């Protein structure tokens, strides 16, 4: 099928719930994708923050192929070597206090399970989240999302969700009470325009949670798995070393094979019993092979150090660039803030075969490239912005 045929059929048979770019992706390698028409695009959006290891990383592809040849799936009702390895590896790279992993299939599901575990661990129901945070589209997660129209389209909302202001501990203290089970935070608010809080804020949250017996959840669906130049935001310098009680993950975790996870400490795991949580597909062998290979590829190719290098290079090359007000974010989660709405820049980059993302802040262009993106590739972006 040529592009026009693909577009016609997809538009006819798929619900029109996505604003699509006018290209059809056929294959990918590293930071690049090729369209059905044979054109090459630099993907600085990483397939929507998913392809951390780059498109079709050979180590990940080999692991998936080999696993598919052995067995595609069996549920958690049996033991599995590859699941054991995935859980062990994740816990070993996580902040020190993390002791166990729970596997699911997506980011929204990871957050739903994180909130459920916090309620089970505390015997309370209320959850505090932050305006500007995005947590997913299933009932509980969308009710926790105080951003744009999301709570509205998720109605009726799950009760017990309240919002505080990102970075403002006073606003959290104003809504916390003896019914609060959890504070859940997207540590860098990606969709809101890559908004950051001071590291001190995470300390204040940790202290408040400890004082009040509340569980602290970091939604690291975007910031996790190396993206910020650290394996996780939790426990890193970015959080001033603060470790949450629960970390939720998805997106990059399987390099494109759907998989989510919650990482928890003993304060949480002590309260979770058989049949409290579960999902058919969570922990399936194919997804687990993708997790192990993703983490190995990041390690083997030194991608975490590369994410830091790329951030610095981007900041250097954009400093003083005309129309650029600020560069937000860390590692390979970057928001470029322009003086004016960035729609025309986004379109110009696409016309120059560079894929980037927008955000809910019209002036902020988002970059979520693979963690293996090179400084030469970043220069292609800077060149178009300067032209
Ligand atoms: C921070 C964050 N949390 C949760 C989600 C929901 O993840 P999923 O789309 O896999 O359900 C997203 C998705 O964009 C996200 O960015």
PDB file of C-alpha atoms in Angstrom, residues 122 124 126-130 162-165 167-178 180-185 199-218 242-245 267:
ATOM      1  CA  UNK A 122      -2.687   2.866  54.918  1.00  0.00           C
ATOM      2  CA  UNK A 124      -7.228   5.298  53.805  1.00  0.00           C
ATOM      3  CA  UNK A 126      -7.700   9.977  49.572  1.00  0.00           C
ATOM      4  CA  UNK A 127      -4.974  10.709  46.981  1.00  0.00           C
ATOM      5  CA  UNK A 128      -3.243  14.061  46.465  1.00  0.00           C
ATOM      6  CA  UNK A 129      -1.812  14.816  43.014  1.00  0.00           C
ATOM      7  CA  UNK A 130      -0.618  18.052  41.382  1.00  0.00           C
ATOM      8  CA  UNK A 162      -7.601  16.402  45.377  1.00  0.00           C
ATOM      9  CA  UNK A 163      -5.019  18.642  43.740  1.00  0.00           C
ATOM     10  CA  UNK A 164      -2.146  20.698  45.120  1.00  0.00           C
ATOM     11  CA  UNK A 165       0.218  23.085  43.333  1.00  0.00           C
ATOM     12  CA  UNK A 167       6.427  22.729  43.876  1.00  0.00           C
ATOM     13  CA  UNK A 168       4.372  24.344  46.662  1.00  0.00           C
ATOM     14  CA  UNK A 169       4.443  22.402  49.959  1.00  0.00           C
ATOM     15  CA  UNK A 170       2.012  24.863  51.560  1.00  0.00           C
ATOM     16  CA  UNK A 171      -0.662  23.857  49.063  1.00  0.00           C
ATOM     17  CA  UNK A 172      -0.084  20.175  49.939  1.00  0.00           C
ATOM     18  CA  UNK A 173      -0.383  20.917  53.661  1.00  0.00           C
ATOM     19  CA  UNK A 174      -3.664  22.681  52.963  1.00  0.00           C
ATOM     20  CA  UNK A 175      -5.278  19.503  51.559  1.00  0.00           C
ATOM     21  CA  UNK A 176      -3.573  16.647  53.457  1.00  0.00           C
ATOM     22  CA  UNK A 177      -5.613  15.085  56.279  1.00  0.00           C
ATOM     23  CA  UNK A 178      -6.010  11.854  58.240  1.00  0.00           C
ATOM     24  CA  UNK A 180      -4.866  10.766  52.897  1.00  0.00           C
ATOM     25  CA  UNK A 181      -3.393   7.514  51.605  1.00  0.00           C
ATOM     26  CA  UNK A 182      -0.919   8.861  49.044  1.00  0.00           C
ATOM     27  CA  UNK A 183       0.737  11.789  47.411  1.00  0.00           C
ATOM     28  CA  UNK A 184       1.422  10.939  43.768  1.00  0.00           C
ATOM     29  CA  UNK A 185       3.688  13.146  41.675  1.00  0.00           C
ATOM     30  CA  UNK A 199      14.965  19.143  44.714  1.00  0.00           C
ATOM     31  CA  UNK A 200      14.075  20.535  48.155  1.00  0.00           C
ATOM     32  CA  UNK A 201      10.384  20.076  47.330  1.00  0.00           C
ATOM     33  CA  UNK A 202      10.855  16.301  47.208  1.00  0.00           C
ATOM     34  CA  UNK A 203      12.414  16.410  50.679  1.00  0.00           C
ATOM     35  CA  UNK A 204       9.480  18.401  51.966  1.00  0.00           C
ATOM     36  CA  UNK A 205       7.077  15.850  50.467  1.00  0.00           C
ATOM     37  CA  UNK A 206       9.029  12.927  51.967  1.00  0.00           C
ATOM     38  CA  UNK A 207       9.066  14.533  55.430  1.00  0.00           C
ATOM     39  CA  UNK A 208       5.362  15.313  55.270  1.00  0.00           C
ATOM     40  CA  UNK A 209       4.513  11.755  54.158  1.00  0.00           C
ATOM     41  CA  UNK A 210       6.637  10.286  56.969  1.00  0.00           C
ATOM     42  CA  UNK A 211       5.032  12.546  59.586  1.00  0.00           C
ATOM     43  CA  UNK A 212       1.478  11.746  58.436  1.00  0.00           C
ATOM     44  CA  UNK A 213       1.881   8.049  57.514  1.00  0.00           C
ATOM     45  CA  UNK A 214       1.173   8.761  53.831  1.00  0.00           C
ATOM     46  CA  UNK A 215       2.685   6.824  50.895  1.00  0.00           C
ATOM     47  CA  UNK A 216       4.776   8.802  48.403  1.00  0.00           C
ATOM     48  CA  UNK A 217       4.368   7.665  44.776  1.00  0.00           C
ATOM     49  CA  UNK A 218       6.606   8.846  41.937  1.00  0.00           C
ATOM     50  CA  UNK A 242      14.658  11.225  48.215  1.00  0.00           C
ATOM     51  CA  UNK A 243      13.219   7.754  47.659  1.00  0.00           C
ATOM     52  CA  UNK A 244       9.476   7.305  47.202  1.00  0.00           C
ATOM     53  CA  UNK A 245       7.529   4.308  48.540  1.00  0.00           C
ATOM     54  CA  UNK A 267       6.410  -0.531  53.895  1.00  0.00           C
TER      55      UNK A 267
END
